[in-house]
Coordinates of C-alpha atoms (C1' of nucleotides) in Angstrom, one line a residue:
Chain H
X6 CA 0.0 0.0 0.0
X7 CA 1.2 3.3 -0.7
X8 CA -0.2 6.8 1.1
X9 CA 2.6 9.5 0.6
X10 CA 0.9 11.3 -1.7
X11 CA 4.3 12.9 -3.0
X12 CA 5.2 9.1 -4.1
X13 CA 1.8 9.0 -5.6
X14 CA 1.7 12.3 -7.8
X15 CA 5.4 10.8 -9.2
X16 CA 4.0 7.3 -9.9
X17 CA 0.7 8.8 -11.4
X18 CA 2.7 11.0 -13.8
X19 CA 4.2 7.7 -15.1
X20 CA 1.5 5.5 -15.9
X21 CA -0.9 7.3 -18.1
X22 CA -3.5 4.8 -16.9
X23 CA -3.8 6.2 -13.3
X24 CA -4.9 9.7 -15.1
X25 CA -8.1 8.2 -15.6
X26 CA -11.5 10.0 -14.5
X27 CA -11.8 6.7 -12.6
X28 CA -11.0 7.0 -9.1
X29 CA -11.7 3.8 -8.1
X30 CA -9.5 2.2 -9.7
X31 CA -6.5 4.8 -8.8
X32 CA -8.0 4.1 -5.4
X33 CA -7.6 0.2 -5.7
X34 CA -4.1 0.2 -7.4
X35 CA -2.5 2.6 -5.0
X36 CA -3.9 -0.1 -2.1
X37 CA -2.4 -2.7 -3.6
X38 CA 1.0 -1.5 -5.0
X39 CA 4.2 -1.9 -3.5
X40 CA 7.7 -0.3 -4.5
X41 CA 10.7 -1.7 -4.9
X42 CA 14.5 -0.9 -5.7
X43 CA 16.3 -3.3 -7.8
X44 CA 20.6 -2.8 -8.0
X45 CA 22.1 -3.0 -11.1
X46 CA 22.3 -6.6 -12.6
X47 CA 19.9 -8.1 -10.2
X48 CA 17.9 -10.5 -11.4
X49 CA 13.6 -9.9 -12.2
X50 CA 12.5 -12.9 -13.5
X51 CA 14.5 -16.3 -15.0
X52 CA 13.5 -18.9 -17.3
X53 CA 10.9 -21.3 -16.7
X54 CA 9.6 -18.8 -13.4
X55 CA 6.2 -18.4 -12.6
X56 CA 5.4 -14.8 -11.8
X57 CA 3.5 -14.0 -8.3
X58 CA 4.4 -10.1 -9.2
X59 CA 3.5 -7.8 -12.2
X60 CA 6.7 -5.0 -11.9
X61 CA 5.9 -1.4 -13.4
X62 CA 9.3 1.0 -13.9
X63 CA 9.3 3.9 -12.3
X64 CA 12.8 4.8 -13.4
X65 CA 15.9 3.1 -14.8
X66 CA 15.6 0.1 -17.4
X67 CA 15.4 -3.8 -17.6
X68 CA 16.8 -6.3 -20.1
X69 CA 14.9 -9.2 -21.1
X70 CA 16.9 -11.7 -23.5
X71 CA 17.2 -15.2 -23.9
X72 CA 20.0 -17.3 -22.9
X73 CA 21.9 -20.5 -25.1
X74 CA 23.5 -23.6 -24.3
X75 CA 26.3 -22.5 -25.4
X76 CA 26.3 -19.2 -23.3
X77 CA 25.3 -16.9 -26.1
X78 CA 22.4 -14.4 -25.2
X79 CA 20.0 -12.4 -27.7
X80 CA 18.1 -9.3 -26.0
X81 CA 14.5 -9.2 -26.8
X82 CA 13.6 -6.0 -25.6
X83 CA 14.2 -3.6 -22.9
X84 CA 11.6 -2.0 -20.5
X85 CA 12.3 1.6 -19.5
X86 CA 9.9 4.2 -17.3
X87 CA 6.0 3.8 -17.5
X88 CA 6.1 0.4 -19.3
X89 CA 6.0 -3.5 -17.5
X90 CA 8.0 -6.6 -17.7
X91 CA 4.9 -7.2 -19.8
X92 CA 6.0 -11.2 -20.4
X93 CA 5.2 -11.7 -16.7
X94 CA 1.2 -10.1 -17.7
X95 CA 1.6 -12.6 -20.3
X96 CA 2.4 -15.4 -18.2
X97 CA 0.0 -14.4 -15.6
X98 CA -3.0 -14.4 -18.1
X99 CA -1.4 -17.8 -20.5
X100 CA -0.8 -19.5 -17.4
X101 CA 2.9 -20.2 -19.2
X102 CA 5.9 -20.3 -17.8
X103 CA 8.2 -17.2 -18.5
X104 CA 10.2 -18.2 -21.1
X105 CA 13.2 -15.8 -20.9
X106 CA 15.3 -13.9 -18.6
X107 CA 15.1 -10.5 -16.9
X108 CA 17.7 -8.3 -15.5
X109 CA 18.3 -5.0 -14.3
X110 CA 20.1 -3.0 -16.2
X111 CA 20.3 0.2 -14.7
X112 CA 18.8 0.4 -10.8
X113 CA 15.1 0.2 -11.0
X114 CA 12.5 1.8 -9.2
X115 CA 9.2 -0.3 -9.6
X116 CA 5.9 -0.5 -8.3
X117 CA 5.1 -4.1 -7.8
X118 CA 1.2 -5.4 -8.2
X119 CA 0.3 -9.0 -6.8
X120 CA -1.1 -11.4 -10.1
X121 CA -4.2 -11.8 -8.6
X122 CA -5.0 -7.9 -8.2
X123 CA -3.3 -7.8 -11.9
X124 CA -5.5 -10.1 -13.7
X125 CA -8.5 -9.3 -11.4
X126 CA -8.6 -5.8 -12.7
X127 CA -8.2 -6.6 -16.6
X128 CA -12.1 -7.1 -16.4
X129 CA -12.9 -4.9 -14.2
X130 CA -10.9 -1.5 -15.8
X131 CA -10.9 -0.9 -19.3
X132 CA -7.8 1.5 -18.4
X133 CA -5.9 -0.9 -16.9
X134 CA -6.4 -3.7 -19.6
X135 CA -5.7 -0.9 -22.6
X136 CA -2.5 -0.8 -20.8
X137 CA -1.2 -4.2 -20.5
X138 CA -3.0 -5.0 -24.1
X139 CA -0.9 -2.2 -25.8
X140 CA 2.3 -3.3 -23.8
X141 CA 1.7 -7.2 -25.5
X142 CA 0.9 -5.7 -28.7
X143 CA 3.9 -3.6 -28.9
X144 CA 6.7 -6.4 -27.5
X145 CA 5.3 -8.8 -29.5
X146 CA 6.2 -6.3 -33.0
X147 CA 9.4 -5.9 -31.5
X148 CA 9.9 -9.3 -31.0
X149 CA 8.9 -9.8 -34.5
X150 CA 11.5 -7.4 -35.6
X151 CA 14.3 -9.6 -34.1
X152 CA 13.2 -12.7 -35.8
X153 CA 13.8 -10.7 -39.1
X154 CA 16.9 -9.3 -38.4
X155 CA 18.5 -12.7 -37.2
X156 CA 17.1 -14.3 -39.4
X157 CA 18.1 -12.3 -43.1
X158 CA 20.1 -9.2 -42.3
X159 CA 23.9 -9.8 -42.3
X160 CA 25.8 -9.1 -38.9
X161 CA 27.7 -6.6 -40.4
X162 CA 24.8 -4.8 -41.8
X163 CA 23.1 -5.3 -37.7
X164 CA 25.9 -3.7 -36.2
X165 CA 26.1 -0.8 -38.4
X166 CA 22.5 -0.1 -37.1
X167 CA 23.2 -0.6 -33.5
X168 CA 26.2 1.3 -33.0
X169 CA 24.0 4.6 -35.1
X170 CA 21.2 3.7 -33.1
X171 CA 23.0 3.5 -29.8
X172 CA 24.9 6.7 -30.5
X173 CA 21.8 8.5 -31.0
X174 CA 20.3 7.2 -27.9
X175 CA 23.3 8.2 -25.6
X176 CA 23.5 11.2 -28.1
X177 CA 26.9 11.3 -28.1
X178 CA 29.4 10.4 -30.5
X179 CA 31.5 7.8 -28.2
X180 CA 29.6 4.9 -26.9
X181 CA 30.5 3.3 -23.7
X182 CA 30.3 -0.8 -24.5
X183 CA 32.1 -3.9 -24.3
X184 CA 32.0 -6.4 -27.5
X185 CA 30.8 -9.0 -25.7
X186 CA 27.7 -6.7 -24.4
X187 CA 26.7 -5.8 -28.4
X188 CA 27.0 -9.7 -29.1
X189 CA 24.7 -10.6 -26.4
X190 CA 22.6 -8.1 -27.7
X191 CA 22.5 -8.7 -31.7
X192 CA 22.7 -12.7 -30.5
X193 CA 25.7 -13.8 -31.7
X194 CA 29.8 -14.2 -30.3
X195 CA 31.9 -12.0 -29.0
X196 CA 34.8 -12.9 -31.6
X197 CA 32.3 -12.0 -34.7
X198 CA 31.9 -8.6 -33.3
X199 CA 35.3 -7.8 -32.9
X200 CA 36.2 -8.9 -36.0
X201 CA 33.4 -6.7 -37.5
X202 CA 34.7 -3.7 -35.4
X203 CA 38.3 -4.1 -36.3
X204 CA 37.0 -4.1 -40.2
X205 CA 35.0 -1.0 -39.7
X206 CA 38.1 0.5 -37.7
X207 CA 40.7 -0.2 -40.8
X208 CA 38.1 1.6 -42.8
X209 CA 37.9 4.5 -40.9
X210 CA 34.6 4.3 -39.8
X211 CA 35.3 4.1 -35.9
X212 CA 38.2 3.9 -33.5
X213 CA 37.9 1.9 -30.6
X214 CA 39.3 2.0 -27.2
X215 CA 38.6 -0.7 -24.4
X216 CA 35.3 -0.6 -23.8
X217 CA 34.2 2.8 -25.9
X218 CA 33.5 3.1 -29.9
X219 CA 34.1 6.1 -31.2
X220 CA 32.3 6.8 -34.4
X221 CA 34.5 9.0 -36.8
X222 CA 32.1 8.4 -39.9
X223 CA 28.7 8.2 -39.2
X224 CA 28.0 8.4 -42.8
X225 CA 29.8 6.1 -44.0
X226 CA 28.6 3.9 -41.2
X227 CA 24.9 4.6 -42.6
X228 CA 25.5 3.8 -45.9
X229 CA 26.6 0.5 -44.7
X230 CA 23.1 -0.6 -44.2
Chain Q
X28 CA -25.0 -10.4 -39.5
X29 CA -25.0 -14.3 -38.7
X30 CA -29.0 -15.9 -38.2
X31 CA -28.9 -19.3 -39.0
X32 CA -29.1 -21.1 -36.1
X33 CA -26.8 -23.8 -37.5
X34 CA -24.6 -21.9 -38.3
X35 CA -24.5 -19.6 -34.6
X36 CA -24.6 -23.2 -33.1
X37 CA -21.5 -24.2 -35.4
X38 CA -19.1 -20.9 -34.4
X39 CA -20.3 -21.0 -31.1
X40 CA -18.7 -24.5 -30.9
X41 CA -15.8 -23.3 -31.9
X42 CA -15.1 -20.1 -30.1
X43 CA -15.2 -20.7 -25.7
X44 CA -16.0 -17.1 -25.5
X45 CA -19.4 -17.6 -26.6
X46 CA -20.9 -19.9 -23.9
X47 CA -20.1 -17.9 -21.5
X48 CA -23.7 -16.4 -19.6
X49 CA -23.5 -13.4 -21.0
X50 CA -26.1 -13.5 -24.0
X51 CA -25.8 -9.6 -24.6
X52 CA -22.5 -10.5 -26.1
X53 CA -23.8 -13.2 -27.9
X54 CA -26.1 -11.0 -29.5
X55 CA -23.7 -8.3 -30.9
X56 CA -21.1 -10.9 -32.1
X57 CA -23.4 -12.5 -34.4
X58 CA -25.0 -9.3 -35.4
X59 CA -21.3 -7.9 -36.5
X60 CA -20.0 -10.9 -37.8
X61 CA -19.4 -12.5 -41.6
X62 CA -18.2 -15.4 -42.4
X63 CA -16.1 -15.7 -45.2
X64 CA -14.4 -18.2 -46.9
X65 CA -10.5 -18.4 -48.6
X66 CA -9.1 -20.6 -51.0
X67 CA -5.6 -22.1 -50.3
X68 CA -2.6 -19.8 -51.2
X69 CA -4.7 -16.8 -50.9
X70 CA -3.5 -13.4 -49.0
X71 CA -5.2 -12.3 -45.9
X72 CA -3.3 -9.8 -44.9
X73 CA -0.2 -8.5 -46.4
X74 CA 3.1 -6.5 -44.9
X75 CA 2.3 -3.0 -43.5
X76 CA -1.7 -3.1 -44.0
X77 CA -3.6 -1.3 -41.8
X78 CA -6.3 -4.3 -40.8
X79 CA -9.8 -3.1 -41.4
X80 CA -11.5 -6.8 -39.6
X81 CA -10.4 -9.4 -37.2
X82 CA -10.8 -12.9 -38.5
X83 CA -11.6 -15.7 -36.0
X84 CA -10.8 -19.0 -38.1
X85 CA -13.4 -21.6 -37.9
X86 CA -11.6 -24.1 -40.0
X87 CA -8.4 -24.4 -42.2
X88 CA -4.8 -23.0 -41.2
X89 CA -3.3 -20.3 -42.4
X90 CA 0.1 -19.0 -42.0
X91 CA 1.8 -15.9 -40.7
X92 CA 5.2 -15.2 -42.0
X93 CA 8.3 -13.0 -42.6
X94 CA 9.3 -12.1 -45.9
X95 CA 13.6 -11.2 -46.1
X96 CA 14.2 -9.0 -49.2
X97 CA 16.6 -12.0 -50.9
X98 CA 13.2 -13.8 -50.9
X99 CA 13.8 -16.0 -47.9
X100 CA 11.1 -16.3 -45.5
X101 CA 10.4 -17.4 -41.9
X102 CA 7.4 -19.0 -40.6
X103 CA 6.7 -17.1 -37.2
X104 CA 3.2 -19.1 -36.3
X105 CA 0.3 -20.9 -37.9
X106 CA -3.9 -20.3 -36.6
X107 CA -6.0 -22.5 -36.9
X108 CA -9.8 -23.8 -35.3
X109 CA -10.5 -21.3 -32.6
X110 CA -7.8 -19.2 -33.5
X111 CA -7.3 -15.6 -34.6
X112 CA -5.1 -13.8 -36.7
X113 CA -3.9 -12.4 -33.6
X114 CA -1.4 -9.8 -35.3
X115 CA -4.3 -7.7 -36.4
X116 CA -5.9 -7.4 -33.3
X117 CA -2.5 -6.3 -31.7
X118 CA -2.7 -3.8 -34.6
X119 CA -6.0 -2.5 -34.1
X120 CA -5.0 -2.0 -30.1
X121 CA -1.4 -0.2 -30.8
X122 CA -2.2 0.8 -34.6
X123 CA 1.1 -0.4 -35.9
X124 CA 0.9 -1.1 -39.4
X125 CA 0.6 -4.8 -39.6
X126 CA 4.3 -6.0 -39.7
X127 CA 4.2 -9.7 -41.4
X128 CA 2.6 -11.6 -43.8
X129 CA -0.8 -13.9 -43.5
X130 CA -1.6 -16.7 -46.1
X131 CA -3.9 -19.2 -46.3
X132 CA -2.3 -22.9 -46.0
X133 CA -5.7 -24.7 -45.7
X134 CA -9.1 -23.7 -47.6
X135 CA -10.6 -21.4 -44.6
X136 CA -13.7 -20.5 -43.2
X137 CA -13.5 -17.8 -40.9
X138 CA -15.6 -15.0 -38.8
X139 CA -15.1 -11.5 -39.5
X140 CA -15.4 -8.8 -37.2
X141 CA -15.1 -4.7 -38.3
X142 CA -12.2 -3.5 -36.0
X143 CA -14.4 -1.0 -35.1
X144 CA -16.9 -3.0 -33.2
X145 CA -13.5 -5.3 -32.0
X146 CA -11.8 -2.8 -30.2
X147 CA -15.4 -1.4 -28.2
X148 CA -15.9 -5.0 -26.7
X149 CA -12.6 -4.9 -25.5
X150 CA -13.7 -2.8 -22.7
X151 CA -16.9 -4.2 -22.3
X152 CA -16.9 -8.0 -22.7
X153 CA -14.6 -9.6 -20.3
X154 CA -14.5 -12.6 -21.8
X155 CA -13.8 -11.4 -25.4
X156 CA -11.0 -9.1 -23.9
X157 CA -9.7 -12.4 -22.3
X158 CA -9.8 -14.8 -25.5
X159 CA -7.9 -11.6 -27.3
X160 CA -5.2 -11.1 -25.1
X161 CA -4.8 -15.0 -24.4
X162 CA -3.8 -15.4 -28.2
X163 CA -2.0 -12.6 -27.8
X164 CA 0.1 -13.9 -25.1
X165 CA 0.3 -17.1 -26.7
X166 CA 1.8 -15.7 -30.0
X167 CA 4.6 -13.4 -28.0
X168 CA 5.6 -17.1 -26.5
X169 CA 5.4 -18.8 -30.2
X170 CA 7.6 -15.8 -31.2
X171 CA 10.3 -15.7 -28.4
X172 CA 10.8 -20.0 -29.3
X173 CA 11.1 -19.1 -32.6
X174 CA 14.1 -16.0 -31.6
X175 CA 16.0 -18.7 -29.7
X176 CA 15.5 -21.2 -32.0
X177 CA 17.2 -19.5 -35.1
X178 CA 19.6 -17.8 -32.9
X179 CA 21.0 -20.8 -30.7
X180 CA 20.3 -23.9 -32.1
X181 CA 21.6 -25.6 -35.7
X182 CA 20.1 -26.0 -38.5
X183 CA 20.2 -29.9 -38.6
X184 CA 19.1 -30.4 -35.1
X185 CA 16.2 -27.8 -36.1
X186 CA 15.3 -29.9 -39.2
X187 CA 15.1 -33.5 -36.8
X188 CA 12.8 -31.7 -34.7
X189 CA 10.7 -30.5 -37.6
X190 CA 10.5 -33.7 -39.3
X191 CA 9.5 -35.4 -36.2
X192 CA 6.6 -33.1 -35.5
X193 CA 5.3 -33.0 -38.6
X194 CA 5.5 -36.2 -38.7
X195 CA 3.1 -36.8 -35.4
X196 CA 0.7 -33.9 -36.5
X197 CA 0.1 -35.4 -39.9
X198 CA 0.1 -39.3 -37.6
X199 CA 2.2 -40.6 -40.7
X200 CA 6.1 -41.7 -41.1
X201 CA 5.4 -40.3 -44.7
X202 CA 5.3 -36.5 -44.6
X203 CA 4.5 -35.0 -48.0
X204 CA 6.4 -31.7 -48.4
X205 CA 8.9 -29.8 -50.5
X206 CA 12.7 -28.9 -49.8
X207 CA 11.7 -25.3 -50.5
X208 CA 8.7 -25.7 -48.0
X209 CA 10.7 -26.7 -44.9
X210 CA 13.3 -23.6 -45.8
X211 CA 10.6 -21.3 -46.1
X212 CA 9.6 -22.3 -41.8
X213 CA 12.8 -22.8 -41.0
X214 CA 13.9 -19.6 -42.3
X215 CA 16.9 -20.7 -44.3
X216 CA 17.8 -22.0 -47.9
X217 CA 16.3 -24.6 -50.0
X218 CA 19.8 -25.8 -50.6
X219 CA 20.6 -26.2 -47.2
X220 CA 18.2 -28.1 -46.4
X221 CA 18.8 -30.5 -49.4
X222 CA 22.1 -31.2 -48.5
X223 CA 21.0 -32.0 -45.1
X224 CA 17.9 -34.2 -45.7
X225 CA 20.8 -36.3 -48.0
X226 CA 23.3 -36.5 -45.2
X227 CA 20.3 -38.1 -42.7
X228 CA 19.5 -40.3 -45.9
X229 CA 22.6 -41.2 -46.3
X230 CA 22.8 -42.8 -42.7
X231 CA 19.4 -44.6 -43.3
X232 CA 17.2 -41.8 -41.2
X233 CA 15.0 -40.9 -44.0
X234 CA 14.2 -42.0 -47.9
X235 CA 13.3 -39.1 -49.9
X236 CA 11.2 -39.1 -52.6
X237 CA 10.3 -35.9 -55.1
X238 CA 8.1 -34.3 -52.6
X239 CA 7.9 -36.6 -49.8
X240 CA 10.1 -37.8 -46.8
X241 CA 10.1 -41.0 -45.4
X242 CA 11.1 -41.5 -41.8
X243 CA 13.0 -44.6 -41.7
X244 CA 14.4 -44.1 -37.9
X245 CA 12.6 -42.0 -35.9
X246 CA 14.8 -43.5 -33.0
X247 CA 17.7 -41.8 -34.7
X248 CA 16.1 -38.0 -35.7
X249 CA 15.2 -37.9 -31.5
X250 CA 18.9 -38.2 -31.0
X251 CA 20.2 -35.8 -33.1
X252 CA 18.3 -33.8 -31.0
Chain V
dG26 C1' 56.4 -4.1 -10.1
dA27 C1' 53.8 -8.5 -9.5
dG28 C1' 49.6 -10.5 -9.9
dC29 C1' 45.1 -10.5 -11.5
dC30 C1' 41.0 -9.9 -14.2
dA31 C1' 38.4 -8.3 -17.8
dA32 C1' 38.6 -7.0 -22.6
dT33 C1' 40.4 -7.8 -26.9
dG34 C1' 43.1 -10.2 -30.8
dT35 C1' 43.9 -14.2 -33.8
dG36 C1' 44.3 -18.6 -36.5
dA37 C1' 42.2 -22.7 -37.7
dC38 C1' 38.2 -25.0 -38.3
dT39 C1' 33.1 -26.1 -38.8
dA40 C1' 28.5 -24.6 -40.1
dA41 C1' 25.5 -21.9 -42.8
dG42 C1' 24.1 -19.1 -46.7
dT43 C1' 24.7 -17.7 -51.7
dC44 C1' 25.2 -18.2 -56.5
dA45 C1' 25.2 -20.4 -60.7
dC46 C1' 24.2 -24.0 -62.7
dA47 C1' 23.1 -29.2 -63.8
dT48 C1' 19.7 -33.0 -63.4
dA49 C1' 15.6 -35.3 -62.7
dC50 C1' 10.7 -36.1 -62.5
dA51 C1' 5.9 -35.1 -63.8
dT52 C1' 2.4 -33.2 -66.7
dT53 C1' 0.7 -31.3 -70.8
dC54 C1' 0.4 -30.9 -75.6
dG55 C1' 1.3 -31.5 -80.4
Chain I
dC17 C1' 4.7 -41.4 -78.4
dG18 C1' 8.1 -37.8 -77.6
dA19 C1' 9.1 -32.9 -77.0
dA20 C1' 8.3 -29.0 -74.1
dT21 C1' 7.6 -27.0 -69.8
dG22 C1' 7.8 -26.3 -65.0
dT23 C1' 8.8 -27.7 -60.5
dA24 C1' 11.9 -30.2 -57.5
dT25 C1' 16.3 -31.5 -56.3
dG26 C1' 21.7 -32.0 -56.6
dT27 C1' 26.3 -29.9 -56.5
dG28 C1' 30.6 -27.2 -56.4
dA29 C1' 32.8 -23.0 -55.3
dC30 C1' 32.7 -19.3 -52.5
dT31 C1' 31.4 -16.0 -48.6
dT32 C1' 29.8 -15.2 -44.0
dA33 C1' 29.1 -16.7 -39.4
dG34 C1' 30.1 -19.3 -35.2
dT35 C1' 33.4 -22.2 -32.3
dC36 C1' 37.5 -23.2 -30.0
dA37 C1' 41.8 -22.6 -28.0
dC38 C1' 44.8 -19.6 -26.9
dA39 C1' 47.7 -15.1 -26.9
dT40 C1' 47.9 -10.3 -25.7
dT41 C1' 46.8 -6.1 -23.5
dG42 C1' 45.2 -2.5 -20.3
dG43 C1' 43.9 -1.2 -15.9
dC44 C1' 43.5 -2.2 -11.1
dT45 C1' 45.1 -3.8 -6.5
dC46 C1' 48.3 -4.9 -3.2

DNA sequence: GAGCCAATGTGACTAAGTCACATACATTCG
DNA sequence: CGAATGTATGTGACTTAGTCACATTGGCTC
């Protein structure tokens, strides 16, 4: 239960849901939600867990990917402020086991909401169930989206697009990353990325230090893909 | 608008959310709904269309896949009895331009519904806005299997398991299909999966024939897994 | 400066995907 | 019947990706 109503006005500007006309249900969730503080690289949900909590950010961002045999990871998606580790809805509605793996990524703020308050309120507040809806909807294109791209684009190609993307994100010019952090995001091995990197390097497209890219030529690096 | 009664009796078999008490519901579904029916290979929906109906299959299969620009494709899921091409209704809710491609494997028969009238029961039909975000749910899971699958595990294991499945959905050791088919689910090359299908003939796994594969050893396939 | 650990580099090898064809089988049609 | 056509399959040569086993390097602690 949460009553400081500072805490309140800051969660409520978050989840565009709360801003309903409906004060019951602001009323309900604030009764039954619970915050929490997650460190860096703590662990949210692993593979095969059934989920007893639905977790809404507040702040910072979460990692969900899924892990190989052999070690290697591919990211799925992230969840950042205002959105939900929105496989764990899923599993509370499927009644499936979560099939990947969740972890913090930067320290995380989140308001946690018990499952059976969670699904009890899909059919009892259309604001509520928009919400989680929209959340499926949306990680299940992005999800898409990484079938295609493992699947036909070329790593080189992938990489191209993550460093420009990432830059622009961080909106700077130098991004601070390991090799092995971009493979486990683009799902593939740390070796392959190097490689890639050292290519784009001799080209002039970046220069690298241990653990930053620096990206000399984004056009060229654009034109790559 | 649906009246025959055997024909309400028919879809209401098919689809759980009808038998619920509810008989208000009843009464709107069967007054918005069409049925329509597809021949094999036809399009239902097509990359980037903005979905104007939900269909709710009543019989056939069709199949939803990704199309890479060398012409290589990826089969992400299959609907069938009960089902619902699920990717629209995440559409309608988040109106992203539908991001994959629908065809019809299996002559269907389906139920439409205007999105229109799709998205208002959301919010006042429980047990519609539970059957929709249940498929939903179920198609993210589908998705994420498919993710790991293509990024972890090889191709030749991938092809045992395929064979094997097919081979207890159709209840046959004979499964009639082409080289190019199995690439196109798999989400590699026809050639590929040529060379492979000879190497498990050549250790007496299969016997293939101009469209069909025998399995000789299915003893054999499960341990390549 | 020694020791340690994480990050990166590298060669050799296997698996997968591409390209350009060659065959083979089935059906239709003259 | 045999030729023509179209789909299905086979194959070699080559590129890209992933694996494995190490070597090297940079930064930190003690």
């Amino acid at each position: 239960m949460i009553t400081d109503p500072q805490q309140i006005d800051r969660i409520t500007d978050c989840f565009g849901f709360l801003r309903r006309k409906d004060p019951t249900f602001k009323r309900h969730f604030f009764q039954a939600a619970l915050v929490v503080h997650l460190d860096k690289q703590q662990s949210i949900c692993h593979e095969g867990m059934s989920c007893t909590h639905l977790a809404l950010v507040i702040s910072g961002t979460a990692r969900i990917f899924k892990l190989g045999e052999s070690g290697r990871e591919i990211t799925l998606y992230r969840i950042g402020r205002g959105e939900s580790c929105i496989l764990t809805a899923s599993c509370i509605i499927s009644n499936t086991p979560f099939p990947a793996i969740a972890v913090c990524e930067e320290a995380l703020e989140a308001v946690l909401i018990p499952t059976a308050e969670a699904q009890n309120w899909m059919s009892r507040f259309p604001a509520w169930q928009e919400y989680l809806f929209g959340l499926v909807s949306e990680r299940l294109a992005e999800v898409i989206t990484v079938v295609e791209e493992i699947a036909f684009r070329r790593v080189d190609y992938r990489l191209a697009a993550y460093l420009l993307k990432r830059a622009e994100s961080d909106n700077s010019r130098v991004i601070k990353v390991t090799h092995q952090e971009i493979a486990s995001d683009l799902g593939t091995s740390r070796e392959v990325i190097s490689r890639i990197l050292k290519d784009f390097e001799s080209r002039q497209m970046i220069s690298t230090n241990r653990g930053s890219i620096d990206l000399l030529d984004t056009r060229a690096l654009s034109n790559q893909l």
